[in-house]
PDB file of C-alpha atoms and ligand atoms in Angstrom:
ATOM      1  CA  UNK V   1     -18.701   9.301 -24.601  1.00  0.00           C
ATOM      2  CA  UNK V   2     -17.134   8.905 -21.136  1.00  0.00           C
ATOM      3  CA  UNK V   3     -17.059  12.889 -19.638  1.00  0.00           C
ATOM      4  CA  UNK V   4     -14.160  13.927 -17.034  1.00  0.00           C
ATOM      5  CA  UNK V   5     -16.132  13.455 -13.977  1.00  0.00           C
ATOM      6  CA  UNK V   6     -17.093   9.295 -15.078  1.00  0.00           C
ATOM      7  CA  UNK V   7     -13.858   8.554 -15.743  1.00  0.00           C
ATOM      8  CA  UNK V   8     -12.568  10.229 -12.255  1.00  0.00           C
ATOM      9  CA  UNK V   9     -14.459   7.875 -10.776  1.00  0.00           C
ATOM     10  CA  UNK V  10     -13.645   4.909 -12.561  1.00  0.00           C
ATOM     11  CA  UNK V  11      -9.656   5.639 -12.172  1.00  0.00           C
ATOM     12  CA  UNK V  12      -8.337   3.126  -9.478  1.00  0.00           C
ATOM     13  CA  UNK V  13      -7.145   4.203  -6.162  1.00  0.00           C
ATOM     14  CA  UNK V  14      -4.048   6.674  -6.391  1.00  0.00           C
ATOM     15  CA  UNK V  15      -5.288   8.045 -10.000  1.00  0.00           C
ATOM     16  CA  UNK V  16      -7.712   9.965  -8.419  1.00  0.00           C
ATOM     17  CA  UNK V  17      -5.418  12.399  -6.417  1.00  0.00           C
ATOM     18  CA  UNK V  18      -3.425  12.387  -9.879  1.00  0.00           C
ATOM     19  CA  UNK V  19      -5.253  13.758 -12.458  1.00  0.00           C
ATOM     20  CA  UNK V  20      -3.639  17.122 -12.319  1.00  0.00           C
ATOM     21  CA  UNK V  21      -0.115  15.946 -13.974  1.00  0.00           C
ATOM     22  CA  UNK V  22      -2.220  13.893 -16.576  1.00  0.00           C
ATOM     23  CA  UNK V  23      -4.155  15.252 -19.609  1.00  0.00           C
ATOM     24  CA  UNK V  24      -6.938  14.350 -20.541  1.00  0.00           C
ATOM     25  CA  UNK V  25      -6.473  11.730 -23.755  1.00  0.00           C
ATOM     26  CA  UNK V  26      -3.884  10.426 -21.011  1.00  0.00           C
ATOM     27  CA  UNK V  27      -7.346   9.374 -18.340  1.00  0.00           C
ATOM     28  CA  UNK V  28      -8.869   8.249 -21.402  1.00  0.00           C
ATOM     29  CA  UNK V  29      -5.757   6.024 -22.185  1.00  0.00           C
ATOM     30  CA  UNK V  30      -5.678   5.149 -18.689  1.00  0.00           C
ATOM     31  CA  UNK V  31      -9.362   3.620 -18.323  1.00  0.00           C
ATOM     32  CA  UNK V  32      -9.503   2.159 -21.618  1.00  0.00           C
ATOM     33  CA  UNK V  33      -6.269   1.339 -22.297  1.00  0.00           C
ATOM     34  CA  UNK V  34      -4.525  -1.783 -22.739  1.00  0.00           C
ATOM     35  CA  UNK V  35      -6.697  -4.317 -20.856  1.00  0.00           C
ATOM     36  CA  UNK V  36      -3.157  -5.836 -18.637  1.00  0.00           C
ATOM     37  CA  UNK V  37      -2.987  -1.968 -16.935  1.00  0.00           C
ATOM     38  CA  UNK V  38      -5.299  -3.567 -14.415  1.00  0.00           C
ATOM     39  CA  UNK V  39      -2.671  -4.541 -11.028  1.00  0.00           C
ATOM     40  CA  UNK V  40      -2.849  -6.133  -8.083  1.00  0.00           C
ATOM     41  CA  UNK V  41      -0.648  -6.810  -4.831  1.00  0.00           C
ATOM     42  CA  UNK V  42      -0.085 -10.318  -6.372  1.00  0.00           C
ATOM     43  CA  UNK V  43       3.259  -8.888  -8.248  1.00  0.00           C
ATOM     44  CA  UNK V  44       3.796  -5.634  -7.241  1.00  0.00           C
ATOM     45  CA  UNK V  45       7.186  -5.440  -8.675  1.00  0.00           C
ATOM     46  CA  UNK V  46       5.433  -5.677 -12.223  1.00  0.00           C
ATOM     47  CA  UNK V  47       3.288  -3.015 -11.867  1.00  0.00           C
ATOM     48  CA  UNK V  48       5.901  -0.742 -13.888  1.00  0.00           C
ATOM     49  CA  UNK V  49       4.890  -3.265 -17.113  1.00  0.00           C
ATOM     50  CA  UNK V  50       1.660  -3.003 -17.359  1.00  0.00           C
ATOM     51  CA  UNK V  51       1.366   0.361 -18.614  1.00  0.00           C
ATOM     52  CA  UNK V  52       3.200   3.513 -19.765  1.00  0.00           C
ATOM     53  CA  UNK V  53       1.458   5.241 -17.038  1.00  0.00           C
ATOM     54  CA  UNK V  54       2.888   2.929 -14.208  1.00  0.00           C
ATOM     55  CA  UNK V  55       6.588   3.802 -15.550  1.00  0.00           C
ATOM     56  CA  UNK V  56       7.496   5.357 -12.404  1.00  0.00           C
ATOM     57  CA  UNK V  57       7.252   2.289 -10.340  1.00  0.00           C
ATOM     58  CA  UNK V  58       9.970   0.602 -12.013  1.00  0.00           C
ATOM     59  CA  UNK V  59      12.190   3.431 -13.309  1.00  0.00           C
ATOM     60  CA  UNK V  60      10.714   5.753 -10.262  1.00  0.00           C
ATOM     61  CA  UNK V  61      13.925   6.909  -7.565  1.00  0.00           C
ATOM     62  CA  UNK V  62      12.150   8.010  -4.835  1.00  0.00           C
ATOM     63  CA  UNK V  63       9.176   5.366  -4.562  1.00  0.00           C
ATOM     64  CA  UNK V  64       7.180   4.241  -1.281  1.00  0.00           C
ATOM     65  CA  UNK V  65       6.909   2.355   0.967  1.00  0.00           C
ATOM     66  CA  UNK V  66      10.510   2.630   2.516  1.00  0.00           C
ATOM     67  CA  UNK V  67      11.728   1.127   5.710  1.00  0.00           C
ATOM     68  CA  UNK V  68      12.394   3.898   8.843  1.00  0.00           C
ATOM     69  CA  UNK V  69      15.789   3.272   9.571  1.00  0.00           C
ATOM     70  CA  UNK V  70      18.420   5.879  10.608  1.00  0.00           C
ATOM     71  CA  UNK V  71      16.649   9.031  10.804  1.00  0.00           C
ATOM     72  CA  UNK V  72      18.729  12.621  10.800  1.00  0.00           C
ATOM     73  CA  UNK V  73      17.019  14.432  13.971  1.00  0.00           C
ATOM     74  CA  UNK V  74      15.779  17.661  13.442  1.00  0.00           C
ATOM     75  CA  UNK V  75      13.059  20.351  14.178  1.00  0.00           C
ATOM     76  CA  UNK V  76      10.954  20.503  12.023  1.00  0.00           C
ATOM     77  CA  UNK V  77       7.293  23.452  12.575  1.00  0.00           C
ATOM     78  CA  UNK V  78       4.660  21.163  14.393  1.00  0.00           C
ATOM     79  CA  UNK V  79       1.654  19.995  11.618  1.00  0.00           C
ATOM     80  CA  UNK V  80      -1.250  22.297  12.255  1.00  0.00           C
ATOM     81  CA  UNK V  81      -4.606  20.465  11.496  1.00  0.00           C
ATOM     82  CA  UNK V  82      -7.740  21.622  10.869  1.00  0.00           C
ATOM     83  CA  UNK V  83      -9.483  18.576  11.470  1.00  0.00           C
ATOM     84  CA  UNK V  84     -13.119  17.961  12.099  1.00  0.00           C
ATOM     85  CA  UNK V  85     -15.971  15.487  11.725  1.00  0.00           C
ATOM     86  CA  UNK V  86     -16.811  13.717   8.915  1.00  0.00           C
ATOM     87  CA  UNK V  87     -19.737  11.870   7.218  1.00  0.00           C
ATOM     88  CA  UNK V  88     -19.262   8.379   6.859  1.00  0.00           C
ATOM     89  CA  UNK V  89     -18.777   7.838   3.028  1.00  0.00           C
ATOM     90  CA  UNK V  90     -17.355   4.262   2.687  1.00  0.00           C
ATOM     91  CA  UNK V  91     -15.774   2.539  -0.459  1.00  0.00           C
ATOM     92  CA  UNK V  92     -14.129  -1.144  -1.062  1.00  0.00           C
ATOM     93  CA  UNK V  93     -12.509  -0.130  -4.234  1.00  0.00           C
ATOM     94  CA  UNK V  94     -10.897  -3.476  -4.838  1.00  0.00           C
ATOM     95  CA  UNK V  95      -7.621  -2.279  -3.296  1.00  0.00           C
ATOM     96  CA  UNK V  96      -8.343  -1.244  -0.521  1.00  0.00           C
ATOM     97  CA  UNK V  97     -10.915   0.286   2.161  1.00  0.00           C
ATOM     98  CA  UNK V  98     -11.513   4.223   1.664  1.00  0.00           C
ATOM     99  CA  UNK V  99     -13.471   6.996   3.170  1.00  0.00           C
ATOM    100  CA  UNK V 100     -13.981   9.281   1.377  1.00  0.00           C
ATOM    101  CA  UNK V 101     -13.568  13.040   3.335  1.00  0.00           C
ATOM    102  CA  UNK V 102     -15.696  16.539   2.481  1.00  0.00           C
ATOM    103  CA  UNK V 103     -13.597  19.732   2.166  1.00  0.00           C
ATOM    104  CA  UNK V 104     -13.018  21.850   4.861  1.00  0.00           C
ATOM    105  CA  UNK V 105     -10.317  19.114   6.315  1.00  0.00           C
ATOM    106  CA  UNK V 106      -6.911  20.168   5.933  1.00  0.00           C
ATOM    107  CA  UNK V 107      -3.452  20.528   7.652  1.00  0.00           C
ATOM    108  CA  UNK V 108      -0.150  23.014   7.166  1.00  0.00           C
ATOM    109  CA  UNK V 109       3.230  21.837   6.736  1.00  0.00           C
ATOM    110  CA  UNK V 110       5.560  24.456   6.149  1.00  0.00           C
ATOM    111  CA  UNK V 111       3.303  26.764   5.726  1.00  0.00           C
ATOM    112  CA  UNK V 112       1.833  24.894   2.706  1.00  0.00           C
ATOM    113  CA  UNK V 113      -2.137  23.981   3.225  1.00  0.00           C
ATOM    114  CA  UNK V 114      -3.122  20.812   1.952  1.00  0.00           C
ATOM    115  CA  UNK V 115      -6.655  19.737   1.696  1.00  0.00           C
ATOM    116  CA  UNK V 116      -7.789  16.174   2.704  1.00  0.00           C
ATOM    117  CA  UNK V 117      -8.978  14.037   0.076  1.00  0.00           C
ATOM    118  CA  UNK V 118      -9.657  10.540   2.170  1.00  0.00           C
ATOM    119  CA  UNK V 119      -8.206   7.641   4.010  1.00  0.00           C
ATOM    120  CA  UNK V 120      -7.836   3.943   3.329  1.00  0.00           C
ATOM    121  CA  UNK V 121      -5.969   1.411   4.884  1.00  0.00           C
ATOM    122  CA  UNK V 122      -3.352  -1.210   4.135  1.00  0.00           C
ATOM    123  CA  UNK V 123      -2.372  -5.250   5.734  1.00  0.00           C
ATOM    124  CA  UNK V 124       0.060  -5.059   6.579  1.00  0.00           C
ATOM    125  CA  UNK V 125       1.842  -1.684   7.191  1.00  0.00           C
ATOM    126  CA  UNK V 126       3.374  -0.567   4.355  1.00  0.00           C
ATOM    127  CA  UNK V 127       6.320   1.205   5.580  1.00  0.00           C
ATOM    128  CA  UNK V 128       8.207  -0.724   8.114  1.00  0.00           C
ATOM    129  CA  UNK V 129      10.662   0.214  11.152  1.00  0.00           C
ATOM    130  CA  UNK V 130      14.100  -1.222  10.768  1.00  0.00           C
ATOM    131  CA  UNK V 131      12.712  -4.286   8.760  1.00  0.00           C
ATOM    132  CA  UNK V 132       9.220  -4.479  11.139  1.00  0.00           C
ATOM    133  CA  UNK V 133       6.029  -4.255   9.936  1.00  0.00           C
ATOM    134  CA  UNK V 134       3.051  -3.623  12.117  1.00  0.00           C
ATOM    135  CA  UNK V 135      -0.429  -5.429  11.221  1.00  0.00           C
ATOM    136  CA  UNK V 136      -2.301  -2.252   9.196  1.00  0.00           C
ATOM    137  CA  UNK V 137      -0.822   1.032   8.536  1.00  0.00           C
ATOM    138  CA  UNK V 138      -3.664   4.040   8.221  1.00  0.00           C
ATOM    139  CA  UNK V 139      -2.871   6.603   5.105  1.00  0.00           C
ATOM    140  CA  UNK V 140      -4.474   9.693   5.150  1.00  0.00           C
ATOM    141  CA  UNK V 141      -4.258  11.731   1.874  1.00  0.00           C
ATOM    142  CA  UNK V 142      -4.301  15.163   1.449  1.00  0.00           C
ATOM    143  CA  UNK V 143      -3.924  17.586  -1.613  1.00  0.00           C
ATOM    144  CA  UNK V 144      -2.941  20.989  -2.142  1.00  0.00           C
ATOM    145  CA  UNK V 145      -3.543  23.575  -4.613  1.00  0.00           C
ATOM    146  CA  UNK V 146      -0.781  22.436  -7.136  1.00  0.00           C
ATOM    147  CA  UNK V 147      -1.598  18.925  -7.055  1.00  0.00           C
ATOM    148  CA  UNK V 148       1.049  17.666  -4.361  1.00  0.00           C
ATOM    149  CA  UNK V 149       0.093  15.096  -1.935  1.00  0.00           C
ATOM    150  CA  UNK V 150       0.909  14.677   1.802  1.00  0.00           C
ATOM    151  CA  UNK V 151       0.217  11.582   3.619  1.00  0.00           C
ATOM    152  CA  UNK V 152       0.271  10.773   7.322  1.00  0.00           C
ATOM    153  CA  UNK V 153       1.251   7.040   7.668  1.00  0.00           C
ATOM    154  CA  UNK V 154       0.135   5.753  10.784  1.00  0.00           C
ATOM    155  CA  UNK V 155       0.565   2.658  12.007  1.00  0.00           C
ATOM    156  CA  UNK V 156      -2.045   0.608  14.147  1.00  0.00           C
ATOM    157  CA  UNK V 157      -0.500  -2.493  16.209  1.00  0.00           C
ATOM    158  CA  UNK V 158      -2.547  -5.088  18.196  1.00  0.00           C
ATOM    159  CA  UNK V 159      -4.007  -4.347  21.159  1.00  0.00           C
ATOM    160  CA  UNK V 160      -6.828  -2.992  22.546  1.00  0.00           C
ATOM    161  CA  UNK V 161     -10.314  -2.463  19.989  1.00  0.00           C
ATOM    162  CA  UNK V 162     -10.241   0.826  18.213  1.00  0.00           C
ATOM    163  CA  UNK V 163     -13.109   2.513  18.708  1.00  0.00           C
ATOM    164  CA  UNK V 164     -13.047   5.630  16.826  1.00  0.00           C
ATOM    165  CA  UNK V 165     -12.414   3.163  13.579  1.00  0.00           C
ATOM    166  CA  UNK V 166     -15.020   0.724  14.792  1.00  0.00           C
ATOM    167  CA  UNK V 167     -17.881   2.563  12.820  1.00  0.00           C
ATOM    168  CA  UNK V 168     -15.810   2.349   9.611  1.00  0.00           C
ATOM    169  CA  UNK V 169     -15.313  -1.089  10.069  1.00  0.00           C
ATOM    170  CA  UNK V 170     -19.048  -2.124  10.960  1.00  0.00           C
ATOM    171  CA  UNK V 171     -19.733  -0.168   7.678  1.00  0.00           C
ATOM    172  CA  UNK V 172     -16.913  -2.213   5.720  1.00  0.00           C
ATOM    173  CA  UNK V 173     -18.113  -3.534   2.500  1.00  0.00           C
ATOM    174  CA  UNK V 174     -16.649  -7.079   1.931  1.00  0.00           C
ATOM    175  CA  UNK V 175     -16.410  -6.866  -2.049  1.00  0.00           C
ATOM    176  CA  UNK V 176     -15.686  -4.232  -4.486  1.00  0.00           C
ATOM    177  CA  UNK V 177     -18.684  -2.041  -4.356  1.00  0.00           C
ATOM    178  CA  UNK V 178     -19.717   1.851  -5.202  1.00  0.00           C
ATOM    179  CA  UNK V 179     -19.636   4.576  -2.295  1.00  0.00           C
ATOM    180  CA  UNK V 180     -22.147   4.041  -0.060  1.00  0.00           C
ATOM    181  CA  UNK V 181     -23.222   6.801   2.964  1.00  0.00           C
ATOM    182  CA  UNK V 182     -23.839   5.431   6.128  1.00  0.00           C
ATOM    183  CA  UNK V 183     -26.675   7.577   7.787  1.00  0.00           C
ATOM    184  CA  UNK V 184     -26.016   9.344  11.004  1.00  0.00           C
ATOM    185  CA  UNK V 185     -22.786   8.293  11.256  1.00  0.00           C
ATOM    186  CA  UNK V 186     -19.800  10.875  12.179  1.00  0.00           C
ATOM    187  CA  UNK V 187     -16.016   9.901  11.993  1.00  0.00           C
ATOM    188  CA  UNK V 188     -13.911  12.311  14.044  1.00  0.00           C
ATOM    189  CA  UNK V 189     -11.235  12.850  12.085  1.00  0.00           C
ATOM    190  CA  UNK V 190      -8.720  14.505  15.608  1.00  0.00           C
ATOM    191  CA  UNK V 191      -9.675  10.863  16.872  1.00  0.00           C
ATOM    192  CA  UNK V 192      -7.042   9.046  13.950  1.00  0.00           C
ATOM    193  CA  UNK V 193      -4.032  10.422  15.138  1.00  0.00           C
ATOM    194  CA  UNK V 194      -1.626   9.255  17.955  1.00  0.00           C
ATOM    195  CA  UNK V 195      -1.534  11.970  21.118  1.00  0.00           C
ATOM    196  CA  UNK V 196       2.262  11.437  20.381  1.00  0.00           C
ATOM    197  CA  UNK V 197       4.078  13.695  17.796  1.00  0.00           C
ATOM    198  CA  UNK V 198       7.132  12.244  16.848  1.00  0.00           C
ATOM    199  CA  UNK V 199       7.500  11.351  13.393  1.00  0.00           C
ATOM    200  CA  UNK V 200       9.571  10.627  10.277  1.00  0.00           C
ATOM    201  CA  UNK V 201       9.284  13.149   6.851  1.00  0.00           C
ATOM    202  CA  UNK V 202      10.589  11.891   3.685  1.00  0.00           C
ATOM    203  CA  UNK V 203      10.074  12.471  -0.086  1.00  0.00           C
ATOM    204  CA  UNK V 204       8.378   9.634  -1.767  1.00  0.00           C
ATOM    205  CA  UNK V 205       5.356   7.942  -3.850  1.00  0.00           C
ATOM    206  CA  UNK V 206       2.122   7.241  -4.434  1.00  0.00           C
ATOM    207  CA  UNK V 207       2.174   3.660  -3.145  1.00  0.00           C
ATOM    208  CA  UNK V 208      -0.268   2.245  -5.715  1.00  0.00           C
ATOM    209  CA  UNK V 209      -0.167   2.452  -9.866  1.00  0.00           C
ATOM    210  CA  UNK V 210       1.003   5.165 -11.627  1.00  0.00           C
ATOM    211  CA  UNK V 211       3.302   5.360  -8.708  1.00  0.00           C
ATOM    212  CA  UNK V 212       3.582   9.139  -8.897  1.00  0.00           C
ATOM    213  CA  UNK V 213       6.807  11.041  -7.194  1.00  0.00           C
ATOM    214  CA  UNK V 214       4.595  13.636  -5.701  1.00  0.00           C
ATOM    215  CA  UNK V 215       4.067  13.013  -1.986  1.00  0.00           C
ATOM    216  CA  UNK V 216       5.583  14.351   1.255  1.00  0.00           C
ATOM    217  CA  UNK V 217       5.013  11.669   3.545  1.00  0.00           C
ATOM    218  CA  UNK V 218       4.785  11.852   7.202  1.00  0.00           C
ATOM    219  CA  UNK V 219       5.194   8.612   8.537  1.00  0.00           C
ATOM    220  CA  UNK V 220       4.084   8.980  12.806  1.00  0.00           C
ATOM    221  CA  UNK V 221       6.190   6.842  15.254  1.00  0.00           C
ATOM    222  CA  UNK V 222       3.812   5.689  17.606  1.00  0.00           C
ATOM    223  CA  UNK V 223       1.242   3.494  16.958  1.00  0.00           C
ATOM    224  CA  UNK V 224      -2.807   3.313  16.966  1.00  0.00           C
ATOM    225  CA  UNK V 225      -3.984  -0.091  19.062  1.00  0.00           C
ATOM    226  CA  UNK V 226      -6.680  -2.485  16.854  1.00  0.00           C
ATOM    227  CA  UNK V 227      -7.710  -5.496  18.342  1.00  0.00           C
ATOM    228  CA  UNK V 228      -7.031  -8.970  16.498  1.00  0.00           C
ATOM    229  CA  UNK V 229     -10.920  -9.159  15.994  1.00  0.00           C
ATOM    230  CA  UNK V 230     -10.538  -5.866  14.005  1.00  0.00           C
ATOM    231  CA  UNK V 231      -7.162  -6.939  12.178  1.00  0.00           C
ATOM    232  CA  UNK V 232      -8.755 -10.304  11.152  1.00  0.00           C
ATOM    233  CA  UNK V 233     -11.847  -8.436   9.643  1.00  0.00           C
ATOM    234  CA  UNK V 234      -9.677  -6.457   7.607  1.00  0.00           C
ATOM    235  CA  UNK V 235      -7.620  -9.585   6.548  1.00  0.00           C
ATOM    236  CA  UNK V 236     -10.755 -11.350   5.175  1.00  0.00           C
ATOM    237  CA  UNK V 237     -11.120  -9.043   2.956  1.00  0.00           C
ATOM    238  CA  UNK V 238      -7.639  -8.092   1.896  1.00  0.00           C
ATOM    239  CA  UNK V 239      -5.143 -10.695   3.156  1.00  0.00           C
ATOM    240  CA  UNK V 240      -2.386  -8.468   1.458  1.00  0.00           C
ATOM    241  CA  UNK V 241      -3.044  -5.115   0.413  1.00  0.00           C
ATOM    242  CA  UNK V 242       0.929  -3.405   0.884  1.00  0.00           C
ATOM    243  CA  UNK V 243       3.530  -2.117  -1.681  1.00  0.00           C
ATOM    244  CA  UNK V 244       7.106  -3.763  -0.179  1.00  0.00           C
ATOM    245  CA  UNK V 245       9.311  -1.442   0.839  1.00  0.00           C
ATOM    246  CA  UNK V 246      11.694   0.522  -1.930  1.00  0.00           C
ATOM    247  CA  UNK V 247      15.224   1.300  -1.788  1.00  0.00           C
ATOM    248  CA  UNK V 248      15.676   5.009   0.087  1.00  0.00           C
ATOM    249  CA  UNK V 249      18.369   6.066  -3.013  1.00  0.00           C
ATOM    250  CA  UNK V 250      19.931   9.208  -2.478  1.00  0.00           C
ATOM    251  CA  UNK V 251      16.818  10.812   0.103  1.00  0.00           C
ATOM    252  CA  UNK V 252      17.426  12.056   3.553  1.00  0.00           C
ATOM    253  CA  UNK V 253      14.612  10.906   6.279  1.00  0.00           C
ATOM    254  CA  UNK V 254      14.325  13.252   8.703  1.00  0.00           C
ATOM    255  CA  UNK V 255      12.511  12.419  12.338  1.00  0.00           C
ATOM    256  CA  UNK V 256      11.395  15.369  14.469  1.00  0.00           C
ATOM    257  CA  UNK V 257       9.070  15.382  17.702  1.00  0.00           C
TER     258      UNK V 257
HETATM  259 ZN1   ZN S 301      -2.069   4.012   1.002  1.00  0.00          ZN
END
């Protein structure tokens, strides 16, 4: 008999930050469910058909990725973090490349605290800027106590080598593989974020199966710099690992500095 905490860990990527708006016959139905729930970027825009679970992303009206076009300006309370350093605790899930965070990591949007859960990366970015995509797009998720997500999107665009992400990808598993803790290794988490505020808020998704409507995403304007050596060791392993963009519907997206 699979127990909660087995099958938490067997949920893909996404599930995992989930579980609160699913019961538990639903996580059973989830992992051993129909055999076709499994998905993968190869047709995205199916992922709504393999499962009653993954509903959302077809019927879903406020999915993500979007692209950033017009933005209505406003001003918005600065994010307060409460960031620190982290052990390294490193996953290729099959979908992507995760760290995995400890608690004590969390920020404050409108007075709301919400707890970092990890961060994984996507090739190419996921959101795009008036139809642009940038080579990898950083997500860091974050939970609070009701089960809401918010993201940061941040996007990371060729240039000089990273070196605050360089011991993540040193430690980067090339298949599918369980967690694995790199000794003595510290990721300062202050270090992932542009010195640059600016940034978009919007209502949105999960962008992975089941697709959830539960995430307040903060998408930041400026960039991160990677170097191509860094981008192309990413790309080995996932030569496409995005959601395309969704239609924006009837949502407002707001930029602020
Ligand atoms: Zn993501």
């Amino acid at each position: 008999m699979l127990n909660r905490r087995t099958l938490l860990k067997a949920l893909p990527l996404g599930l995992a930050g989930t579980t609160f708006s699913l019961s538990f016959s639903s996580l059973i139905a989830a992992v051993a469910g129909e055999k076709n729930s499994e998905w993968n970027y190869e047709a995205p825009e199916d992922w709504g058909e393999l499962s009653e679970e993954y509903k959302a992303c077809q019927i879903g009206r406020q999915q993500s990725p979007i692209d950033l076009q017009t933005s209505i300006e406003s001003t918005l309370k600065p994010i307060e973090f409460s960031y620190g350093e982290i052990p390294l605790r490193i996953i290729n899930n099959g979908h992507t490349i995760q760290v995995n965070s400890n608690p004590g990591n969390y920020l404050i949007i409108d007075n709301e605290k919400f707890e970092l859960l990890q961060f994984h990366f996507h090739h190419p970015s996921e959101h795009t800027i008036k139809g642009q995509n940038y080579p990898l797009e950083l997500h860091l998720v974050h939970q609070n106590q009701q089960g809401y997500l918010a993201v940061l999107g941040i996007f990371l665009k060729q240039g000089q080598e990273n070196a605050s992400l360089k011991p993540v990808w040193d430690a980067m598993p090339s298949q599918k593989s369980p967690e694995k803790l790199i000794r003595d290794v510290q990721i300062s988490l202050a270090n992932l974020l542009p010195a640059e505020s600016n940034r978009y808020h919007y209502f949105g998704s999960l962008t992975t199966p089941p697709c959830s409507e539960i995430v307040n995403w903060v998408v930041f304007q400026n960039p991160l710099e990677i170097s191509v050596a860094q981008i192309n060791q990413f790309h080995q392993i996932f030569p496409v690992n995005a959601r395309p963009t969704q239609p924006i519907n009837r949502r407002f997206l707001l930029g602020s500095n």
